[in-house]
């Protein structure tokens, strides 16, 4: 039987040999910080407890947040970190998935050449899982973020779309509503027409002022013109991009004519492709999907990738990673540094080796 802890430590040692400092963040993390970063959605997937001195605590759902906190408080530049240990996720809807498992990671904080850092992390993870012949998938959430920011619509609408980028169904529903593709529900039509019973007693936690402010915002939004057909079609085409990297880049460059706000993000994808090729990655066959990564943790804001066992579609990703520049600013009290990292699942690696 494979000793998963020893296997995890061996992988961690490989990353240490690549120049990373070994770190071991505490298992218990402040719940308020994680809830602020991930939203209340994380509460249903995390183990939460209470401490008389420290308040509400959470068994770490991953390592990235504590590593970023540590670096922003004490780290020098540039920096590389590696770690191995348990993470904890409640599995109420899928009892066959582990609620506690080992995770090994590699994180890079590098200001000078983000494309090279992306390629470094991807190639090291790719080498670690190479014997398993996994399928690699890549994407870049920064492209969709840039497209949303460049829309010719209100800041309120753009903020709503950005907030739901990681919830594809909600994002699509909002986009179709803002683009005039869906009709206004009867309940909202009544509200917008002012046909609401204002004498009814208040229920719930919202005050009358909060309700009035929300209604005013809905009325203001209803009076805004829809997002143009050209921009809607451009976003549809962007979300549909799924090709090998060279062909995807060609499509993205074409789309940047109608969506000029994505030009810088597309240039970053091109720079990353060059950096990956320099590290020996076969970029000609590397998959790129513009929508990839949108159901992952919400701190990713650029390059995203994962490695999957095509023979076992029932398994989650064996390895995942991505860029999280904005997270360093949120945890750095205004300071920021470009950062990218990835994690491996030694248990899944061992399972796939057993059946190979």
GROMACS .gro file of C-alpha atoms in nm:
model
  356
    1UNK     CA    1   0.000   0.000   0.000
    2UNK     CA    2   0.133   0.344  -0.095
    3UNK     CA    3   0.220   0.580   0.189
    4UNK     CA    4   0.045   0.894   0.066
    5UNK     CA    5   0.216   1.119   0.318
    6UNK     CA    6   0.558   0.997   0.206
    7UNK     CA    7   0.452   1.038  -0.156
    8UNK     CA    8   0.337   1.392  -0.089
    9UNK     CA    9   0.660   1.482   0.084
   10UNK     CA   10   0.860   1.337  -0.206
   11UNK     CA   11   0.670   1.561  -0.449
   12UNK     CA   12   0.723   1.857  -0.219
   13UNK     CA   13   1.094   1.780  -0.209
   14UNK     CA   14   1.105   1.785  -0.590
   15UNK     CA   15   0.963   2.136  -0.584
   16UNK     CA   16   1.210   2.235  -0.314
   17UNK     CA   17   1.491   2.118  -0.540
   18UNK     CA   18   1.349   2.350  -0.807
   19UNK     CA   19   1.412   2.643  -0.572
   20UNK     CA   20   1.104   2.661  -0.351
   21UNK     CA   21   1.106   2.723   0.025
   22UNK     CA   22   0.917   2.460   0.226
   23UNK     CA   23   0.633   2.608   0.437
   24UNK     CA   24   0.368   2.455   0.663
   25UNK     CA   25   0.068   2.688   0.722
   26UNK     CA   26  -0.162   2.616   1.020
   27UNK     CA   27  -0.452   2.376   0.969
   28UNK     CA   28  -0.696   2.617   1.134
   29UNK     CA   29  -0.761   2.940   0.944
   30UNK     CA   30  -0.973   3.246   1.034
   31UNK     CA   31  -1.321   3.183   0.893
   32UNK     CA   32  -1.406   3.550   0.847
   33UNK     CA   33  -1.121   3.601   0.601
   34UNK     CA   34  -1.211   3.296   0.393
   35UNK     CA   35  -1.579   3.387   0.392
   36UNK     CA   36  -1.489   3.738   0.279
   37UNK     CA   37  -1.278   3.602  -0.007
   38UNK     CA   38  -1.500   3.317  -0.126
   39UNK     CA   39  -1.842   3.430  -0.009
   40UNK     CA   40  -2.086   3.230   0.200
   41UNK     CA   41  -2.074   2.952  -0.062
   42UNK     CA   42  -1.757   2.823   0.102
   43UNK     CA   43  -1.938   2.767   0.434
   44UNK     CA   44  -2.135   2.478   0.288
   45UNK     CA   45  -1.812   2.311   0.173
   46UNK     CA   46  -1.593   2.377   0.476
   47UNK     CA   47  -1.558   2.251   0.831
   48UNK     CA   48  -1.619   2.543   1.065
   49UNK     CA   49  -1.557   2.553   1.437
   50UNK     CA   50  -1.546   2.816   1.709
   51UNK     CA   51  -1.262   2.917   1.937
   52UNK     CA   52  -1.315   3.125   2.252
   53UNK     CA   53  -1.000   3.329   2.183
   54UNK     CA   54  -0.981   3.335   1.804
   55UNK     CA   55  -1.349   3.330   1.711
   56UNK     CA   56  -1.484   3.129   1.417
   57UNK     CA   57  -1.221   2.907   1.258
   58UNK     CA   58  -1.217   2.690   0.948
   59UNK     CA   59  -1.017   2.378   0.863
   60UNK     CA   60  -0.812   2.496   0.567
   61UNK     CA   61  -0.992   2.430   0.235
   62UNK     CA   62  -0.664   2.497   0.053
   63UNK     CA   63  -0.314   2.636   0.110
   64UNK     CA   64  -0.307   2.936  -0.119
   65UNK     CA   65  -0.464   3.195   0.111
   66UNK     CA   66  -0.237   3.127   0.412
   67UNK     CA   67   0.070   3.116   0.185
   68UNK     CA   68  -0.024   3.453   0.032
   69UNK     CA   69  -0.082   3.598   0.380
   70UNK     CA   70   0.258   3.474   0.494
   71UNK     CA   71   0.435   3.611   0.189
   72UNK     CA   72   0.268   3.952   0.199
   73UNK     CA   73   0.359   3.987   0.567
   74UNK     CA   74   0.716   3.861   0.564
   75UNK     CA   75   0.827   3.744   0.218
   76UNK     CA   76   1.110   3.878   0.006
   77UNK     CA   77   1.093   3.915  -0.372
   78UNK     CA   78   1.097   3.706  -0.578
   79UNK     CA   79   0.982   3.400  -0.382
   80UNK     CA   80   0.886   3.038  -0.438
   81UNK     CA   81   0.710   2.817  -0.185
   82UNK     CA   82   0.611   2.453  -0.163
   83UNK     CA   83   0.403   2.261   0.091
   84UNK     CA   84   0.237   1.925   0.156
   85UNK     CA   85  -0.049   1.849   0.391
   86UNK     CA   86  -0.418   1.783   0.438
   87UNK     CA   87  -0.702   2.003   0.318
   88UNK     CA   88  -1.065   1.958   0.414
   89UNK     CA   89  -1.384   1.981   0.207
   90UNK     CA   90  -1.732   1.867   0.306
   91UNK     CA   91  -1.891   1.636   0.046
   92UNK     CA   92  -2.263   1.640   0.120
   93UNK     CA   93  -2.372   1.572  -0.239
   94UNK     CA   94  -2.107   1.314  -0.333
   95UNK     CA   95  -2.021   1.072  -0.050
   96UNK     CA   96  -1.767   0.892  -0.269
   97UNK     CA   97  -1.538   1.196  -0.277
   98UNK     CA   98  -1.287   1.239   0.003
   99UNK     CA   99  -1.355   1.506   0.262
  100UNK     CA  100  -0.990   1.507   0.372
  101UNK     CA  101  -0.699   1.458   0.134
  102UNK     CA  102  -0.336   1.545   0.079
  103UNK     CA  103  -0.238   1.841  -0.135
  104UNK     CA  104   0.106   1.936  -0.262
  105UNK     CA  105   0.164   2.280  -0.404
  106UNK     CA  106   0.410   2.516  -0.569
  107UNK     CA  107   0.361   2.895  -0.561
  108UNK     CA  108   0.563   3.166  -0.736
  109UNK     CA  109   0.568   3.537  -0.646
  110UNK     CA  110   0.754   3.704  -0.930
  111UNK     CA  111   0.717   4.060  -1.053
  112UNK     CA  112   0.947   4.078  -1.355
  113UNK     CA  113   0.812   3.818  -1.600
  114UNK     CA  114   0.461   3.680  -1.530
  115UNK     CA  115   0.456   3.479  -1.853
  116UNK     CA  116   0.776   3.298  -1.755
  117UNK     CA  117   0.636   3.232  -1.406
  118UNK     CA  118   0.316   3.086  -1.557
  119UNK     CA  119   0.525   2.859  -1.779
  120UNK     CA  120   0.748   2.759  -1.486
  121UNK     CA  121   0.456   2.644  -1.272
  122UNK     CA  122   0.277   2.467  -1.556
  123UNK     CA  123   0.588   2.284  -1.674
  124UNK     CA  124   0.686   2.166  -1.325
  125UNK     CA  125   0.337   2.029  -1.262
  126UNK     CA  126   0.334   1.875  -1.609
  127UNK     CA  127   0.662   1.697  -1.537
  128UNK     CA  128   0.532   1.568  -1.204
  129UNK     CA  129   0.227   1.405  -1.364
  130UNK     CA  130   0.393   1.306  -1.694
  131UNK     CA  131   0.395   0.928  -1.621
  132UNK     CA  132   0.015   0.934  -1.592
  133UNK     CA  133  -0.046   1.058  -1.950
  134UNK     CA  134  -0.311   1.307  -1.840
  135UNK     CA  135  -0.499   1.557  -2.056
  136UNK     CA  136  -0.398   1.917  -1.996
  137UNK     CA  137  -0.653   2.197  -2.022
  138UNK     CA  138  -0.575   2.569  -2.007
  139UNK     CA  139  -0.760   2.898  -2.013
  140UNK     CA  140  -0.735   3.259  -1.903
  141UNK     CA  141  -1.008   3.419  -1.692
  142UNK     CA  142  -0.845   3.758  -1.747
  143UNK     CA  143  -0.974   3.765  -2.105
  144UNK     CA  144  -1.339   3.742  -2.001
  145UNK     CA  145  -1.279   3.994  -1.722
  146UNK     CA  146  -1.133   4.238  -1.973
  147UNK     CA  147  -1.422   4.181  -2.214
  148UNK     CA  148  -1.674   4.258  -1.938
  149UNK     CA  149  -1.485   4.569  -1.829
  150UNK     CA  150  -1.488   4.696  -2.187
  151UNK     CA  151  -1.863   4.665  -2.243
  152UNK     CA  152  -2.049   4.982  -2.334
  153UNK     CA  153  -2.291   4.958  -2.042
  154UNK     CA  154  -2.327   5.077  -1.683
  155UNK     CA  155  -2.074   5.014  -1.410
  156UNK     CA  156  -2.346   4.843  -1.207
  157UNK     CA  157  -2.406   4.589  -1.482
  158UNK     CA  158  -2.037   4.528  -1.534
  159UNK     CA  159  -1.986   4.478  -1.160
  160UNK     CA  160  -2.271   4.223  -1.153
  161UNK     CA  161  -2.124   4.031  -1.446
  162UNK     CA  162  -1.775   4.030  -1.294
  163UNK     CA  163  -1.912   3.906  -0.963
  164UNK     CA  164  -2.071   3.606  -1.135
  165UNK     CA  165  -1.795   3.512  -1.378
  166UNK     CA  166  -1.734   3.205  -1.160
  167UNK     CA  167  -2.104   3.109  -1.172
  168UNK     CA  168  -2.156   3.041  -1.543
  169UNK     CA  169  -2.534   2.990  -1.530
  170UNK     CA  170  -2.594   3.308  -1.334
  171UNK     CA  171  -2.350   3.495  -1.560
  172UNK     CA  172  -2.537   3.378  -1.870
  173UNK     CA  173  -2.874   3.473  -1.723
  174UNK     CA  174  -2.749   3.822  -1.637
  175UNK     CA  175  -2.584   3.866  -1.976
  176UNK     CA  176  -2.900   3.765  -2.161
  177UNK     CA  177  -3.105   4.000  -1.946
  178UNK     CA  178  -2.869   4.294  -1.996
  179UNK     CA  179  -2.860   4.218  -2.370
  180UNK     CA  180  -3.239   4.217  -2.399
  181UNK     CA  181  -3.255   3.852  -2.497
  182UNK     CA  182  -3.487   3.748  -2.214
  183UNK     CA  183  -3.817   3.903  -2.114
  184UNK     CA  184  -3.871   4.061  -1.776
  185UNK     CA  185  -4.041   3.819  -1.532
  186UNK     CA  186  -4.398   3.909  -1.436
  187UNK     CA  187  -4.301   3.963  -1.072
  188UNK     CA  188  -4.034   4.216  -1.169
  189UNK     CA  189  -4.261   4.384  -1.424
  190UNK     CA  190  -4.515   4.447  -1.146
  191UNK     CA  191  -4.240   4.582  -0.925
  192UNK     CA  192  -4.106   4.814  -1.194
  193UNK     CA  193  -4.455   4.940  -1.269
  194UNK     CA  194  -4.495   5.041  -0.905
  195UNK     CA  195  -4.784   4.799  -0.850
  196UNK     CA  196  -4.654   4.686  -0.512
  197UNK     CA  197  -4.849   4.670  -0.188
  198UNK     CA  198  -4.656   4.914   0.030
  199UNK     CA  199  -4.888   4.854   0.326
  200UNK     CA  200  -4.774   4.496   0.373
  201UNK     CA  201  -4.569   4.434   0.690
  202UNK     CA  202  -4.192   4.395   0.649
  203UNK     CA  203  -4.048   4.043   0.675
  204UNK     CA  204  -3.687   3.928   0.660
  205UNK     CA  205  -3.378   4.130   0.744
  206UNK     CA  206  -3.396   4.416   0.491
  207UNK     CA  207  -3.513   4.758   0.604
  208UNK     CA  208  -3.760   4.968   0.405
  209UNK     CA  209  -3.476   5.199   0.297
  210UNK     CA  210  -3.280   4.901   0.164
  211UNK     CA  211  -3.585   4.775  -0.023
  212UNK     CA  212  -3.650   5.120  -0.172
  213UNK     CA  213  -3.286   5.150  -0.280
  214UNK     CA  214  -3.301   4.810  -0.448
  215UNK     CA  215  -3.623   4.898  -0.632
  216UNK     CA  216  -3.473   5.228  -0.748
  217UNK     CA  217  -3.167   5.042  -0.881
  218UNK     CA  218  -3.388   4.795  -1.069
  219UNK     CA  219  -3.592   5.077  -1.223
  220UNK     CA  220  -3.274   5.260  -1.326
  221UNK     CA  221  -3.137   4.942  -1.484
  222UNK     CA  222  -3.463   4.875  -1.669
  223UNK     CA  223  -3.434   5.216  -1.834
  224UNK     CA  224  -3.083   5.146  -1.963
  225UNK     CA  225  -3.043   5.039  -2.326
  226UNK     CA  226  -2.943   4.675  -2.380
  227UNK     CA  227  -2.588   4.571  -2.451
  228UNK     CA  228  -2.540   4.595  -2.827
  229UNK     CA  229  -2.586   4.294  -3.053
  230UNK     CA  230  -2.226   4.330  -3.172
  231UNK     CA  231  -2.091   4.308  -2.817
  232UNK     CA  232  -2.326   4.022  -2.728
  233UNK     CA  233  -2.218   3.826  -3.035
  234UNK     CA  234  -1.855   3.899  -2.952
  235UNK     CA  235  -1.899   3.764  -2.599
  236UNK     CA  236  -2.080   3.457  -2.732
  237UNK     CA  237  -1.793   3.389  -2.970
  238UNK     CA  238  -1.538   3.447  -2.695
  239UNK     CA  239  -1.708   3.203  -2.457
  240UNK     CA  240  -1.720   2.945  -2.738
  241UNK     CA  241  -1.343   2.949  -2.806
  242UNK     CA  242  -1.210   2.599  -2.749
  243UNK     CA  243  -0.914   2.503  -2.963
  244UNK     CA  244  -0.550   2.409  -2.948
  245UNK     CA  245  -0.354   2.711  -2.832
  246UNK     CA  246  -0.230   2.841  -3.171
  247UNK     CA  247  -0.580   2.826  -3.325
  248UNK     CA  248  -0.733   2.975  -3.011
  249UNK     CA  249  -0.490   3.266  -3.030
  250UNK     CA  250  -0.586   3.324  -3.391
  251UNK     CA  251  -0.954   3.336  -3.295
  252UNK     CA  252  -0.886   3.564  -2.998
  253UNK     CA  253  -0.691   3.807  -3.215
  254UNK     CA  254  -0.983   3.818  -3.458
  255UNK     CA  255  -1.227   3.878  -3.172
  256UNK     CA  256  -1.017   4.163  -3.036
  257UNK     CA  257  -1.124   4.367  -3.340
  258UNK     CA  258  -1.481   4.377  -3.208
  259UNK     CA  259  -1.380   4.350  -2.842
  260UNK     CA  260  -1.074   4.580  -2.827
  261UNK     CA  261  -1.066   4.566  -2.446
  262UNK     CA  262  -0.926   4.212  -2.462
  263UNK     CA  263  -0.616   4.300  -2.666
  264UNK     CA  264  -0.377   4.323  -2.369
  265UNK     CA  265  -0.510   3.998  -2.220
  266UNK     CA  266  -0.468   3.820  -2.554
  267UNK     CA  267  -0.112   3.953  -2.577
  268UNK     CA  268  -0.044   3.795  -2.237
  269UNK     CA  269  -0.169   3.460  -2.369
  270UNK     CA  270   0.068   3.492  -2.666
  271UNK     CA  271   0.361   3.576  -2.438
  272UNK     CA  272   0.277   3.276  -2.220
  273UNK     CA  273   0.265   3.048  -2.524
  274UNK     CA  274   0.619   3.155  -2.614
  275UNK     CA  275   0.738   3.098  -2.257
  276UNK     CA  276   0.576   2.752  -2.248
  277UNK     CA  277   0.744   2.658  -2.576
  278UNK     CA  278   1.081   2.763  -2.434
  279UNK     CA  279   1.026   2.518  -2.150
  280UNK     CA  280   0.958   2.235  -2.392
  281UNK     CA  281   0.578   2.230  -2.367
  282UNK     CA  282   0.405   2.115  -2.687
  283UNK     CA  283   0.192   2.426  -2.730
  284UNK     CA  284   0.069   2.312  -3.073
  285UNK     CA  285  -0.142   2.042  -2.908
  286UNK     CA  286  -0.217   2.222  -2.580
  287UNK     CA  287  -0.589   2.280  -2.530
  288UNK     CA  288  -0.717   2.631  -2.461
  289UNK     CA  289  -1.075   2.706  -2.357
  290UNK     CA  290  -1.187   3.062  -2.291
  291UNK     CA  291  -1.446   2.946  -2.034
  292UNK     CA  292  -1.213   2.709  -1.852
  293UNK     CA  293  -1.172   2.762  -1.477
  294UNK     CA  294  -1.497   2.948  -1.418
  295UNK     CA  295  -1.617   2.698  -1.157
  296UNK     CA  296  -1.293   2.709  -0.957
  297UNK     CA  297  -1.202   2.919  -0.656
  298UNK     CA  298  -1.276   3.282  -0.717
  299UNK     CA  299  -0.928   3.415  -0.655
  300UNK     CA  300  -0.800   3.313  -1.001
  301UNK     CA  301  -0.790   3.613  -1.234
  302UNK     CA  302  -0.563   3.510  -1.520
  303UNK     CA  303  -0.398   3.190  -1.645
  304UNK     CA  304  -0.575   2.871  -1.528
  305UNK     CA  305  -0.500   2.507  -1.600
  306UNK     CA  306  -0.579   2.152  -1.496
  307UNK     CA  307  -0.471   1.793  -1.563
  308UNK     CA  308  -0.735   1.522  -1.605
  309UNK     CA  309  -0.748   1.142  -1.648
  310UNK     CA  310  -0.956   1.084  -1.961
  311UNK     CA  311  -0.996   0.716  -1.867
  312UNK     CA  312  -1.158   0.823  -1.537
  313UNK     CA  313  -1.401   1.107  -1.607
  314UNK     CA  314  -1.554   1.045  -1.264
  315UNK     CA  315  -1.240   1.176  -1.094
  316UNK     CA  316  -1.173   1.543  -1.020
  317UNK     CA  317  -0.865   1.712  -1.163
  318UNK     CA  318  -0.538   1.550  -1.056
  319UNK     CA  319  -0.372   1.893  -1.061
  320UNK     CA  320  -0.500   2.248  -1.095
  321UNK     CA  321  -0.342   2.590  -1.093
  322UNK     CA  322  -0.366   2.950  -1.192
  323UNK     CA  323  -0.274   3.313  -1.150
  324UNK     CA  324  -0.415   3.516  -0.860
  325UNK     CA  325  -0.260   3.864  -0.878
  326UNK     CA  326  -0.560   4.042  -0.723
  327UNK     CA  327  -0.556   3.816  -0.418
  328UNK     CA  328  -0.213   3.946  -0.316
  329UNK     CA  329  -0.349   4.301  -0.314
  330UNK     CA  330  -0.652   4.202  -0.104
  331UNK     CA  331  -0.432   4.031   0.152
  332UNK     CA  332  -0.141   4.274   0.128
  333UNK     CA  333  -0.300   4.588   0.274
  334UNK     CA  334  -0.260   4.767  -0.058
  335UNK     CA  335   0.069   4.607  -0.158
  336UNK     CA  336   0.058   4.359  -0.447
  337UNK     CA  337   0.279   4.125  -0.646
  338UNK     CA  338   0.198   3.900  -0.944
  339UNK     CA  339   0.155   3.541  -0.823
  340UNK     CA  340   0.078   3.202  -0.973
  341UNK     CA  341   0.062   2.854  -0.823
  342UNK     CA  342  -0.071   2.501  -0.852
  343UNK     CA  343  -0.162   2.197  -0.643
  344UNK     CA  344  -0.137   1.820  -0.695
  345UNK     CA  345  -0.348   1.536  -0.551
  346UNK     CA  346  -0.110   1.251  -0.453
  347UNK     CA  347  -0.407   1.024  -0.371
  348UNK     CA  348  -0.542   1.051  -0.725
  349UNK     CA  349  -0.196   1.001  -0.870
  350UNK     CA  350  -0.158   0.680  -0.666
  351UNK     CA  351  -0.503   0.557  -0.771
  352UNK     CA  352  -0.427   0.605  -1.138
  353UNK     CA  353  -0.092   0.431  -1.103
  354UNK     CA  354  -0.260   0.128  -0.945
  355UNK     CA  355  -0.499   0.079  -1.237
  356UNK     CA  356  -0.244   0.153  -1.508
   0.00000   0.00000   0.00000
